[in-house]
Amino acid sequence: MRLRGPRRFPAGRQRTAGLRQRPGRHPARRGRGGRGRLSAAGHPDRGLSGMTTQRIIVAGASIGGLRAAEQLRGAGWTGAITVIGDEPHMPYNRPPLSKEALAGKASFESLAFAPKASAADVEWRLGTSVTSARLAERVVVLDSGEELPFDGLVVATGMRPRRLRCEGPAVGRHTVRTFGDAQALRAELVRPGAR
């Protein structure tokens, strides 16, 4: 697979990173040349069976990373799959963070997604992140300095919130994107005298 840059979509539309497969066809990917076979980085004519190191790394451990791992298994990949994400949690549903979770009506367990049985053997490296990738060498570098070789790389890092650069104190400003963010905001809201 090839490492691709971020794509922008119109407001109100979301895209889940992952791989899709049409019945009777090889897993498809988009590129300047239209649709083609899912291939190893730098080898557009090689399919899943032609990979050599038997490891696909998925950078991003949110819903996009989970679905990518499931789709790889569905496409017939039997080698190792390693999903790497900076959050300490398994993938979970984010919209309730600003609703039920913030109101204290939802536990993390109720938000977590359960991987399909076909992806039960996927390795999850949580609480760490990919800081760079050397595509020619097929190696990713983690924030710990550890280097992991790969045969295929899926980038499913999702988005980061845009923080407004407003004047005034930073205390009391919150961004709600993670379960930890929601917990921190709730802790401030339940303080005596908080509005």
mmCIF file of N, CA and C in Angstrom, residues 102 171-174 183-195:
data_model
loop_
_atom_site.group_PDB
_atom_site.id
_atom_site.type_symbol
_atom_site.label_atom_id
_atom_site.label_comp_id
_atom_site.label_asym_id
_atom_site.label_seq_id
_atom_site.Cartn_x
_atom_site.Cartn_y
_atom_site.Cartn_z
ATOM 1 N N LEU A 102 -20.454 13.089 28.627
ATOM 2 C CA LEU A 102 -20.287 14.349 29.339
ATOM 3 C C LEU A 102 -21.315 14.478 30.464
ATOM 4 N N VAL A 171 -7.026 28.936 30.547
ATOM 5 C CA VAL A 171 -7.725 28.142 31.557
ATOM 6 C C VAL A 171 -9.219 28.145 31.262
ATOM 7 N N GLY A 172 -9.820 26.978 31.314
ATOM 8 C CA GLY A 172 -11.255 26.881 31.069
ATOM 9 C C GLY A 172 -11.613 26.575 29.627
ATOM 10 N N ARG A 173 -10.646 26.516 28.752
ATOM 11 C CA ARG A 173 -10.911 26.155 27.356
ATOM 12 C C ARG A 173 -10.759 24.652 27.194
ATOM 13 N N HIS A 174 -11.690 24.054 26.511
ATOM 14 C CA HIS A 174 -11.664 22.593 26.352
ATOM 15 C C HIS A 174 -11.945 22.197 24.908
ATOM 16 N N GLN A 183 -13.878 13.493 30.130
ATOM 17 C CA GLN A 183 -13.757 13.338 31.579
ATOM 18 C C GLN A 183 -13.228 14.618 32.235
ATOM 19 N N ALA A 184 -12.238 15.261 31.571
ATOM 20 C CA ALA A 184 -11.659 16.482 32.130
ATOM 21 C C ALA A 184 -12.684 17.606 32.166
ATOM 22 N N LEU A 185 -13.486 17.733 31.101
ATOM 23 C CA LEU A 185 -14.507 18.781 31.066
ATOM 24 C C LEU A 185 -15.590 18.504 32.104
ATOM 25 N N ARG A 186 -15.995 17.264 32.223
ATOM 26 C CA ARG A 186 -17.028 16.918 33.211
ATOM 27 C C ARG A 186 -16.545 17.230 34.622
ATOM 28 N N ALA A 187 -15.267 16.978 34.903
ATOM 29 C CA ALA A 187 -14.720 17.244 36.232
ATOM 30 C C ALA A 187 -14.828 18.731 36.573
ATOM 31 N N GLU A 188 -14.664 19.596 35.582
ATOM 32 C CA GLU A 188 -14.794 21.037 35.833
ATOM 33 C C GLU A 188 -16.247 21.455 35.979
ATOM 34 N N LEU A 189 -17.129 20.805 35.238
ATOM 35 C CA LEU A 189 -18.547 21.176 35.266
ATOM 36 C C LEU A 189 -19.214 20.806 36.593
ATOM 37 N N VAL A 190 -18.732 19.760 37.240
ATOM 38 C CA VAL A 190 -19.379 19.322 38.479
ATOM 39 C C VAL A 190 -18.789 20.008 39.711
ATOM 40 N N ARG A 191 -17.816 20.880 39.532
ATOM 41 C CA ARG A 191 -17.266 21.621 40.669
ATOM 42 C C ARG A 191 -18.329 22.568 41.227
ATOM 43 N N PRO A 192 -18.361 22.779 42.515
ATOM 44 C CA PRO A 192 -19.323 23.734 43.094
ATOM 45 C C PRO A 192 -19.137 25.113 42.502
ATOM 46 N N GLY A 193 -20.227 25.727 42.072
ATOM 47 C CA GLY A 193 -20.179 27.058 41.519
ATOM 48 C C GLY A 193 -19.879 27.111 40.033
ATOM 49 N N ALA A 194 -19.613 25.959 39.415
ATOM 50 C CA ALA A 194 -19.307 25.948 37.975
ATOM 51 C C ALA A 194 -20.582 26.137 37.167
ATOM 52 N N ARG A 195 -20.464 26.803 36.018
ATOM 53 C CA ARG A 195 -21.610 26.994 35.141
ATOM 54 C C ARG A 195 -21.318 26.358 33.796
#
